[in-house]
Short mmCIF file of C-alpha atoms (C1' of nucleotides) in Angstrom, two decimals:
data_model
loop_
_atom_site.label_atom_id
_atom_site.label_comp_id
_atom_site.label_asym_id
_atom_site.label_seq_id
_atom_site.Cartn_x
_atom_site.Cartn_y
_atom_site.Cartn_z
CA MET A 1 -8.15 15.95 2.09
CA LYS A 2 -7.56 11.90 2.41
CA LYS A 3 -4.84 10.35 0.28
CA THR A 4 -3.57 7.14 1.40
CA ARG A 5 -1.84 6.22 -2.00
CA ASP A 6 0.38 9.69 -3.47
CA ILE A 7 4.54 9.02 -5.18
CA LYS A 8 5.30 10.85 -2.33
CA SER A 9 3.92 7.64 0.42
CA ILE A 10 5.13 5.04 -1.57
CA GLU A 11 8.03 6.21 -2.65
CA GLN A 12 8.96 6.79 1.14
CA ALA A 13 7.54 2.99 0.59
CA LEU A 14 10.11 1.62 -1.48
CA VAL A 15 12.81 3.48 -0.15
CA ALA A 16 11.80 1.56 3.80
CA PHE A 17 11.39 -1.76 1.80
CA TYR A 18 14.94 -1.52 -0.06
CA ARG A 19 16.98 -0.13 3.16
CA SER A 20 15.36 -3.09 5.60
CA SER A 21 15.51 -5.94 2.47
CA LYS A 22 17.87 -4.36 0.01
CA ARG A 23 16.24 -5.82 -2.38
CA MET A 24 13.26 -3.99 -4.03
CA PRO A 25 10.26 -5.98 -3.67
CA THR A 26 8.27 -7.17 -6.97
CA TYR A 27 5.38 -5.71 -8.01
CA THR A 28 2.92 -8.72 -5.98
CA GLU A 29 5.15 -7.22 -2.88
CA MET A 30 4.34 -4.10 -3.59
CA MET A 31 0.14 -5.23 -3.74
CA ASP A 32 0.78 -4.71 -0.25
CA LEU A 33 3.02 -1.55 0.64
CA PHE A 34 0.79 0.02 -1.56
CA GLU A 35 -3.24 -1.31 -0.03
CA VAL A 36 -3.99 -2.02 -3.41
CA ARG A 37 -5.55 -4.55 -5.20
CA SER A 38 -4.19 -5.37 -8.24
CA LYS A 39 -0.32 -5.55 -10.16
CA SER A 40 -1.74 -3.36 -12.63
CA VAL A 41 -2.33 -0.98 -10.38
CA VAL A 42 0.82 -1.42 -8.57
CA SER A 43 1.96 -0.87 -13.53
CA TYR A 44 -0.17 2.41 -12.71
CA TRP A 45 2.03 3.71 -9.39
CA ILE A 46 5.44 2.33 -11.29
CA ASP A 47 4.93 4.15 -14.52
CA LYS A 48 4.41 7.45 -12.28
CA LEU A 49 7.50 7.46 -10.27
CA ILE A 50 9.55 6.22 -13.31
CA GLU A 51 8.50 9.99 -15.31
CA LYS A 52 9.23 12.04 -12.16
CA GLY A 53 12.80 10.50 -12.63
CA ILE A 54 12.19 8.33 -8.80
CA LEU A 55 12.64 4.83 -9.67
CA GLU A 56 14.76 3.86 -13.44
CA LYS A 57 14.92 0.03 -15.59
CA ASP A 58 18.41 -0.78 -15.73
CA THR A 59 19.14 -2.03 -18.81
CA GLN A 60 18.32 -5.85 -17.90
CA GLY A 61 14.36 -4.87 -16.85
CA PHE A 62 14.91 -4.47 -13.06
CA LEU A 63 13.87 -1.27 -10.75
CA LYS A 64 16.46 0.36 -9.45
CA LEU A 65 16.00 3.44 -6.84
CA SER A 66 17.61 6.92 -8.97
CA GLY A 67 20.06 8.15 -6.62
CA ILE A 68 17.84 11.01 -5.24
CA SER A 69 16.50 8.34 -2.92
CA PHE A 70 18.56 7.31 -1.81
CA GLY A 71 20.65 8.19 0.73
CA ILE A 72 20.41 11.26 3.06
CA PRO A 73 20.81 14.89 1.89
CA LEU A 74 23.89 17.12 2.30
CA VAL A 75 22.60 20.81 3.42
CA GLY A 76 23.87 23.70 0.73
CA ASN A 77 23.46 26.46 3.49
CA VAL A 78 21.80 26.73 6.43
CA ALA A 79 21.69 30.88 6.32
CA ALA A 80 18.63 29.96 3.03
CA GLY A 81 17.04 27.72 5.97
CA LEU A 82 15.81 24.46 7.43
CA PRO A 83 14.98 21.34 4.91
CA VAL A 84 11.95 21.36 7.15
CA SER A 85 9.58 19.23 4.00
CA ALA A 86 13.17 18.40 2.84
CA GLU A 87 12.75 18.16 -0.74
CA GLU A 88 13.19 22.17 -0.26
CA ASN A 89 17.39 24.01 -0.70
CA ILE A 90 18.72 20.45 -1.25
CA ARG A 91 22.57 20.49 -3.18
CA ASP A 92 22.68 16.73 -3.24
CA VAL A 93 22.23 13.60 -1.71
CA VAL A 94 25.04 10.93 -0.99
CA SER A 95 25.05 7.20 1.20
CA MET A 96 27.48 7.13 3.82
CA ASP A 97 28.97 3.69 2.24
CA GLU A 98 29.49 4.88 -0.85
CA TYR A 99 31.11 8.71 0.51
CA LEU A 100 33.51 7.46 2.70
CA VAL A 101 35.20 4.32 1.11
CA ALA A 102 36.41 4.52 -1.46
CA LYS A 103 38.37 1.26 -1.82
CA PRO A 104 36.12 -1.15 0.02
CA ASP A 105 37.93 -4.39 -0.19
CA SER A 106 41.46 -2.56 1.47
CA SER A 107 39.57 -0.90 3.94
CA PHE A 108 38.99 -1.12 7.80
CA LEU A 109 38.05 0.23 9.78
CA LEU A 110 39.72 0.83 13.60
CA ARG A 111 38.50 2.05 17.04
CA VAL A 112 40.61 5.26 17.66
CA THR A 113 42.82 4.85 22.13
CA GLY A 114 44.70 7.66 23.33
CA ASP A 115 44.97 11.24 22.44
CA SER A 116 48.39 11.01 19.74
CA MET A 117 45.83 13.27 17.18
CA ILE A 118 43.67 15.76 19.51
CA GLY A 119 44.49 18.41 17.15
CA ALA A 120 43.36 17.57 14.21
CA GLY A 121 40.08 16.49 15.88
CA ILE A 122 40.38 12.89 15.72
CA ILE A 123 39.16 11.94 19.40
CA GLU A 124 39.38 7.90 21.33
CA GLY A 125 36.23 6.34 20.29
CA ASP A 126 35.93 7.83 16.85
CA LEU A 127 36.22 5.34 13.84
CA VAL A 128 39.02 6.38 11.57
CA ILE A 129 38.29 4.36 8.60
CA VAL A 130 41.48 3.40 6.79
CA GLU A 131 42.54 2.14 3.36
CA ARG A 132 45.48 -1.08 3.28
CA GLY A 133 48.53 -0.64 0.65
CA ARG A 134 48.00 2.04 -0.38
CA THR A 135 52.30 4.84 -0.21
CA PRO A 136 51.22 7.83 2.21
CA LYS A 137 51.74 11.50 0.67
CA ASN A 138 53.55 14.10 2.24
CA GLY A 139 51.06 15.05 5.53
CA ASP A 140 48.58 12.07 5.34
CA ILE A 141 47.81 10.48 8.00
CA VAL A 142 48.68 7.01 8.69
CA LEU A 143 48.38 3.81 10.95
CA ALA A 144 52.31 3.13 12.19
CA GLU A 145 53.98 0.70 13.99
CA VAL A 146 56.21 2.65 16.86
CA ASP A 147 58.46 0.59 18.86
CA GLY A 148 56.43 -2.76 18.33
CA GLN A 149 53.15 -0.51 19.13
CA TRP A 150 50.23 0.08 16.43
CA THR A 151 50.12 4.74 16.42
CA MET A 152 48.02 6.90 14.02
CA LYS A 153 50.96 10.01 12.88
CA TYR A 154 51.86 12.47 10.21
CA PHE A 155 53.16 11.24 7.98
CA ARG A 156 56.09 14.14 6.96
CA ARG A 157 59.10 13.96 4.33
CA GLN A 158 62.52 15.48 5.61
CA GLY A 159 65.27 15.88 3.50
CA ARG A 160 65.96 12.34 2.68
CA GLY A 161 63.65 10.64 5.42
CA VAL A 162 60.52 9.90 7.37
CA VAL A 163 59.28 11.61 10.24
CA LEU A 164 56.60 11.17 11.81
CA GLU A 165 54.21 14.07 14.28
CA ALA A 166 51.09 13.59 15.98
CA ALA A 167 48.64 15.79 16.52
CA ASN A 168 49.74 16.52 19.99
CA PRO A 169 52.83 18.24 21.51
CA ALA A 170 52.45 15.77 24.91
CA TYR A 171 54.57 13.35 22.47
CA PRO A 172 57.57 13.62 20.52
CA LEU A 173 58.28 13.32 16.73
CA ILE A 174 59.72 9.94 15.78
CA HIS A 175 62.74 9.47 13.89
CA PRO A 176 62.01 5.86 12.44
CA GLU A 177 64.89 3.58 11.92
CA GLU A 178 64.61 1.51 8.70
CA GLU A 179 62.08 -1.15 8.00
CA LEU A 180 58.89 1.71 8.54
CA LYS A 181 55.62 -0.25 8.69
CA ILE A 182 53.14 1.62 7.76
CA GLY A 183 49.78 -0.63 7.87
CA GLY A 184 47.42 2.42 6.49
CA VAL A 185 46.29 5.80 5.21
CA ILE A 186 43.50 7.10 6.93
CA THR A 187 41.68 8.17 4.67
CA ALA A 188 38.19 9.45 6.83
CA SER A 189 37.41 9.30 10.00
CA VAL A 190 33.61 9.03 12.25
CA ARG A 191 31.84 9.73 15.13
CA LYS A 192 28.84 8.67 17.00
CA TYR A 193 27.18 11.03 19.54
CA LEU A 194 23.35 9.70 19.74
CA MET A 195 22.13 6.58 18.56
CA MET B 1 47.26 -23.74 -8.35
CA LYS B 2 45.77 -22.13 -10.68
CA LYS B 3 41.98 -21.88 -8.99
CA THR B 4 39.75 -19.00 -11.30
CA ARG B 5 37.21 -19.76 -9.98
CA ASP B 6 37.10 -20.56 -5.61
CA ILE B 7 34.71 -19.15 -3.10
CA LYS B 8 36.18 -16.02 -3.00
CA SER B 9 36.70 -14.87 -5.82
CA ILE B 10 32.95 -15.68 -6.60
CA GLU B 11 32.12 -14.06 -3.40
CA GLN B 12 33.36 -10.53 -4.13
CA ALA B 13 32.19 -10.29 -7.63
CA LEU B 14 28.57 -10.99 -5.72
CA VAL B 15 30.36 -7.50 -3.66
CA ALA B 16 31.32 -5.95 -6.68
CA PHE B 17 28.56 -6.45 -8.49
CA TYR B 18 25.81 -5.63 -5.83
CA ARG B 19 27.68 -2.46 -4.57
CA SER B 20 27.35 -1.64 -7.98
CA SER B 21 24.69 -2.37 -9.27
CA LYS B 22 21.97 -2.91 -5.61
CA ARG B 23 20.85 -5.81 -7.14
CA MET B 24 22.08 -9.07 -7.03
CA PRO B 25 22.48 -11.21 -9.80
CA THR B 26 20.40 -13.44 -12.29
CA TYR B 27 21.51 -17.08 -12.78
CA THR B 28 22.55 -15.38 -16.18
CA GLU B 29 24.19 -13.14 -15.48
CA MET B 30 26.41 -14.73 -12.47
CA MET B 31 27.82 -17.19 -15.94
CA ASP B 32 29.53 -13.79 -16.93
CA LEU B 33 30.27 -13.75 -14.56
CA PHE B 34 31.84 -16.55 -12.87
CA GLU B 35 32.83 -16.85 -16.68
CA VAL B 36 31.11 -20.66 -16.96
CA ARG B 37 28.59 -21.57 -19.33
CA SER B 38 25.80 -23.62 -17.18
CA LYS B 39 23.74 -22.14 -14.58
CA SER B 40 23.95 -25.54 -13.33
CA VAL B 41 27.34 -24.70 -12.42
CA VAL B 42 26.56 -21.07 -10.95
CA SER B 43 23.34 -22.89 -8.90
CA TYR B 44 25.87 -24.97 -8.56
CA TRP B 45 28.62 -22.80 -6.51
CA ILE B 46 25.79 -20.70 -4.88
CA ASP B 47 24.22 -23.71 -3.26
CA LYS B 48 28.23 -23.41 -1.94
CA LEU B 49 28.79 -20.08 -1.17
CA ILE B 50 24.82 -20.55 0.99
CA GLU B 51 26.95 -22.91 2.97
CA LYS B 52 29.07 -21.25 4.47
CA GLY B 53 27.00 -18.36 5.28
CA ILE B 54 28.11 -15.46 2.96
CA LEU B 55 24.78 -16.30 0.61
CA GLU B 56 21.21 -16.19 2.51
CA LYS B 57 18.13 -16.03 1.03
CA ASP B 58 15.03 -13.78 1.67
CA THR B 59 11.35 -15.39 3.08
CA GLN B 60 10.99 -15.27 -1.18
CA GLY B 61 14.10 -17.21 -2.15
CA PHE B 62 15.94 -14.29 -3.40
CA LEU B 63 19.50 -14.38 -3.05
CA LYS B 64 21.61 -11.62 -0.30
CA LEU B 65 24.51 -11.11 0.85
CA SER B 66 24.95 -11.64 4.10
CA GLY B 67 26.11 -8.83 6.37
CA ILE B 68 29.50 -10.54 6.64
CA SER B 69 30.54 -9.66 3.10
CA PHE B 70 28.88 -6.14 3.00
CA GLY B 71 30.51 -2.86 4.94
CA ILE B 72 34.37 -3.21 5.41
CA PRO B 73 34.97 -4.75 8.69
CA LEU B 74 35.73 -3.60 12.04
CA VAL B 75 39.15 -4.31 13.81
CA GLY B 76 39.31 -5.76 17.65
CA ASN B 77 42.34 -4.18 18.10
CA VAL B 78 45.36 -3.65 16.08
CA ALA B 79 47.20 -4.55 18.99
CA ALA B 80 47.04 -8.44 17.67
CA GLY B 81 47.51 -7.43 14.68
CA LEU B 82 46.47 -5.80 11.03
CA PRO B 83 44.08 -7.57 9.27
CA VAL B 84 46.63 -8.51 6.36
CA SER B 85 44.57 -10.71 5.07
CA ALA B 86 41.59 -9.81 5.60
CA GLU B 87 39.51 -13.00 7.58
CA GLU B 88 41.47 -12.32 11.03
CA ASN B 89 41.15 -9.78 14.01
CA ILE B 90 38.03 -8.92 13.11
CA ARG B 91 34.99 -7.98 15.87
CA ASP B 92 32.25 -6.74 13.83
CA VAL B 93 31.12 -6.15 10.01
CA VAL B 94 28.45 -2.38 9.49
CA SER B 95 28.09 -0.40 7.16
CA MET B 96 28.22 2.99 7.08
CA ASP B 97 24.75 4.21 6.31
CA GLU B 98 23.22 2.01 8.87
CA TYR B 99 25.71 2.60 11.82
CA LEU B 100 25.74 6.97 11.02
CA VAL B 101 22.00 7.27 10.18
CA ALA B 102 19.36 5.63 12.36
CA LYS B 103 16.22 7.76 11.41
CA PRO B 104 17.58 8.97 7.15
CA ASP B 105 14.09 9.67 6.77
CA SER B 106 14.28 12.92 9.19
CA SER B 107 18.50 13.44 8.83
CA PHE B 108 19.73 15.50 6.77
CA LEU B 109 23.70 16.17 6.54
CA LEU B 110 25.27 19.78 6.59
CA ARG B 111 28.91 20.93 6.23
CA VAL B 112 30.40 22.55 8.79
CA THR B 113 30.93 26.44 8.77
CA GLY B 114 33.80 28.37 11.37
CA ASP B 115 34.67 26.57 14.45
CA SER B 116 32.96 27.25 17.04
CA MET B 117 32.35 23.34 17.77
CA ILE B 118 36.54 23.15 17.48
CA GLY B 119 36.32 21.67 21.26
CA ALA B 120 34.77 18.90 20.31
CA GLY B 121 36.49 17.74 17.81
CA ILE B 122 34.27 18.92 15.39
CA ILE B 123 36.14 21.72 12.34
CA GLU B 124 35.47 23.31 9.61
CA GLY B 125 34.65 20.91 7.13
CA ASP B 126 33.28 18.23 7.74
CA LEU B 127 29.77 16.61 7.42
CA VAL B 128 27.39 16.75 10.49
CA ILE B 129 24.28 14.50 10.36
CA VAL B 130 21.53 16.04 11.99
CA GLU B 131 18.32 14.78 13.08
CA ARG B 132 15.15 16.65 12.98
CA GLY B 133 12.38 16.77 15.38
CA ARG B 134 14.12 14.63 18.45
CA THR B 135 14.66 16.35 21.65
CA PRO B 136 17.63 17.17 22.93
CA LYS B 137 18.58 16.31 25.74
CA ASN B 138 21.23 17.48 28.68
CA GLY B 139 24.33 17.54 26.58
CA ASP B 140 23.65 16.90 23.36
CA ILE B 141 24.80 18.78 20.49
CA VAL B 142 21.83 20.85 18.25
CA LEU B 143 21.27 22.90 15.54
CA ALA B 144 20.48 26.30 17.01
CA GLU B 145 19.05 29.86 15.48
CA VAL B 146 20.56 32.51 17.83
CA ASP B 147 20.06 36.44 15.86
CA GLY B 148 18.42 34.61 12.70
CA GLN B 149 21.57 32.39 12.19
CA TRP B 150 21.82 28.71 12.52
CA THR B 151 24.69 27.51 14.71
CA MET B 152 25.86 24.76 16.65
CA LYS B 153 26.31 24.33 20.35
CA TYR B 154 25.88 22.65 23.15
CA PHE B 155 22.60 21.94 24.43
CA ARG B 156 23.35 22.24 28.66
CA ARG B 157 19.27 22.79 30.95
CA GLN B 158 20.50 25.62 33.83
CA GLY B 159 17.23 26.03 36.71
CA ARG B 160 14.43 26.16 34.46
CA GLY B 161 16.10 27.15 31.29
CA VAL B 162 18.33 26.85 29.33
CA VAL B 163 21.80 27.69 27.54
CA LEU B 164 24.25 27.64 24.53
CA GLU B 165 27.63 26.99 24.61
CA ALA B 166 30.25 27.07 22.01
CA ALA B 167 32.85 24.92 22.75
CA ASN B 168 35.30 27.11 22.22
CA PRO B 169 35.74 29.92 24.86
CA ALA B 170 35.76 33.06 21.61
CA TYR B 171 32.20 32.92 21.68
CA PRO B 172 29.94 33.43 24.23
CA LEU B 173 26.64 31.91 26.00
CA ILE B 174 24.06 32.18 25.18
CA HIS B 175 21.16 32.44 27.35
CA PRO B 176 17.71 32.40 24.40
CA GLU B 177 14.74 34.01 24.98
CA GLU B 178 11.43 32.76 24.61
CA GLU B 179 11.39 30.12 21.37
CA LEU B 180 14.65 29.27 20.75
CA LYS B 181 14.41 27.26 17.65
CA ILE B 182 15.85 24.75 17.27
CA GLY B 183 17.18 22.72 13.86
CA GLY B 184 18.11 18.91 15.35
CA VAL B 185 19.83 16.79 16.94
CA ILE B 186 23.85 16.75 15.96
CA THR B 187 23.73 12.50 16.14
CA ALA B 188 26.49 12.39 14.14
CA SER B 189 30.16 13.88 12.41
CA VAL B 190 31.70 12.59 9.95
CA ARG B 191 35.56 13.85 8.16
CA LYS B 192 37.11 13.03 4.44
CA TYR B 193 40.48 12.84 4.41
CA LEU B 194 40.74 11.74 1.54
CA MET B 195 39.60 10.55 -1.95
"C1'" DT C 1 -26.30 17.70 -14.41
"C1'" DC C 2 -22.43 15.90 -18.12
"C1'" DT C 3 -17.84 15.46 -19.62
"C1'" DT C 4 -13.36 14.06 -19.37
"C1'" DA C 5 -10.06 12.35 -16.25
"C1'" DT C 6 -7.89 10.09 -12.74
"C1'" DA C 7 -7.85 5.80 -10.67
"C1'" DT C 8 -8.40 0.94 -9.32
"C1'" DA C 9 -9.56 -4.43 -10.31
"C1'" DG C 10 -8.79 -8.31 -12.44
"C1'" DA C 11 -7.23 -12.06 -15.76
"C1'" DA C 12 -4.80 -13.16 -19.63
"C1'" DC C 13 -0.80 -14.01 -21.50
"C1'" DG C 14 4.26 -14.21 -23.00
"C1'" DT C 15 8.79 -14.56 -21.08
"C1'" DA C 16 13.29 -15.06 -17.97
"C1'" DC C 17 13.46 -17.52 -13.55
"C1'" DG C 18 15.79 -20.66 -11.22
"C1'" DT C 19 15.56 -25.39 -9.94
"C1'" DT C 20 16.50 -30.08 -11.48
"C1'" DC C 21 18.22 -34.34 -13.93
"C1'" DT C 22 21.48 -36.79 -16.71
"C1'" DA C 23 26.59 -36.73 -17.66
"C1'" DA C 24 30.48 -36.38 -19.49
"C1'" DT C 25 34.63 -34.02 -17.67
"C1'" DG C 26 39.12 -32.77 -14.93
"C1'" DT C 27 41.07 -34.22 -9.96
"C1'" DC C 28 43.69 -36.59 -6.73
"C1'" DA C 29 44.34 -40.49 -4.15
"C1'" DA C 30 45.27 -44.94 -3.46
"C1'" DT D 1 45.51 -47.60 -13.79
"C1'" DT D 2 41.99 -47.24 -11.61
"C1'" DG D 3 38.52 -44.66 -8.07
"C1'" DA D 4 35.97 -41.45 -5.73
"C1'" DC D 5 34.90 -37.31 -5.87
"C1'" DA D 6 35.03 -32.62 -7.80
"C1'" DT D 7 33.36 -29.77 -10.97
"C1'" DT D 8 30.95 -28.83 -15.97
"C1'" DA D 9 27.90 -28.98 -19.16
"C1'" DG D 10 23.10 -28.68 -21.47
"C1'" DA D 11 18.57 -29.03 -21.61
"C1'" DA D 12 13.90 -29.56 -19.36
"C1'" DC D 13 11.02 -27.62 -16.78
"C1'" DG D 14 7.13 -25.30 -14.00
"C1'" DT D 15 6.67 -20.89 -12.10
"C1'" DA D 16 5.79 -16.34 -10.68
"C1'" DC D 17 7.84 -12.15 -12.50
"C1'" DG D 18 6.16 -7.81 -15.34
"C1'" DT D 19 3.23 -6.15 -18.90
"C1'" DT D 20 -1.33 -5.71 -21.27
"C1'" DC D 21 -5.51 -5.59 -21.56
"C1'" DT D 22 -10.31 -4.69 -20.72
"C1'" DA D 23 -13.79 -2.45 -17.59
"C1'" DT D 24 -15.36 0.03 -14.06
"C1'" DA D 25 -15.78 3.32 -10.10
"C1'" DT D 26 -14.21 7.77 -8.11
"C1'" DA D 27 -13.25 12.34 -8.31
"C1'" DA D 28 -13.02 16.95 -10.53
"C1'" DG D 29 -14.73 21.00 -14.82
"C1'" DA D 30 -17.45 22.74 -16.94
#
DNA sequence: TCTTATATAGAACGTACGTTCTAATGTCAA
DNA sequence: TTGACATTAGAACGTACGTTCTATATAAGA
């Protein structure tokens, strides 16, 4: 009954190490992690993890956590039961960075102030991810300069021109003059409730 | 004017490599990345990046991207001007995974169906991050089982008992009987508009 | 009990890693 | 042009890496 060393605990140790160190441990470091005294034992378990598909070796032979272990699981549907012991009923596993930010080089975060987009479910305090240099399509939410102020608005084509509309009836429609300044297109929004 | 190799381009190359490979390149691999023919040149530039604080070496001497390069920048306030060339007006840099998911081991993602929490800015299609095993505080949003169905509700203490309230007047208050089943507490929500 | 499979330990080995040295080349200002 | 400095190239070196081997201990089954 007392097995301190099984595949799952080793996987967890590796994931924890990678999360805090941003790299995989060396075999010598794994000796401490797994609480064994020989590198050959490490090799023994690593081989098992590779067989299970939890680990991979890339083209250069370096160890790599294969997606499954990284990121957090996306549950299929709750009706089928909650993931009590993980493993079950999991549709996919995603990294938030990869899921939310397609172009990290040209994106930035912005904290939302005001209630102009409340109708779209974007409320004060949210963070929005803005992608620079992207040409907005009809219906996209954009960060635009109106009267010297940067605000978020729906971008709507109307005939030959463009209208900026807030997701809040309290705000007027904006018919921008020439040279509409677009700071970027909102590609995602996130909100944190608890630490 | 034509400098193919400067600190910024090297940093970008390293970040790109790390993003796709989940590890730092070896010096030999960097020869290709930087388009130089000697490892000593790689070492020469790496030292520069370390001086600038873009790279670090951890206790074991392994290269590591120091936060600044990783994650995406959080802009202070838009009024001060947009980050045209990055670098300016940046308050912080965050990784979405670290920012949103405090306890990756006990968290999972769930896609929202229905409009029961629309008043809280959580709409159909959003992803919520649920933390298992956390005891909900008054006002938290929880994933609870009501009549055999898992739904999201505000968790409110009322005298000795508990009330579950939707963020939508169309839904009735729930006064759970004994044994209220809590699947977890919602710690964050995310929404993706564009790919 | 004996037998087999599983798990651990230690040591030895080849190699690729990062470091460091010398030298040559390019760039820019005086 | 000359000199100072920045950048590149190549080679040599020590070391720590991951691999592999043998041997022993532990657990499970017959």
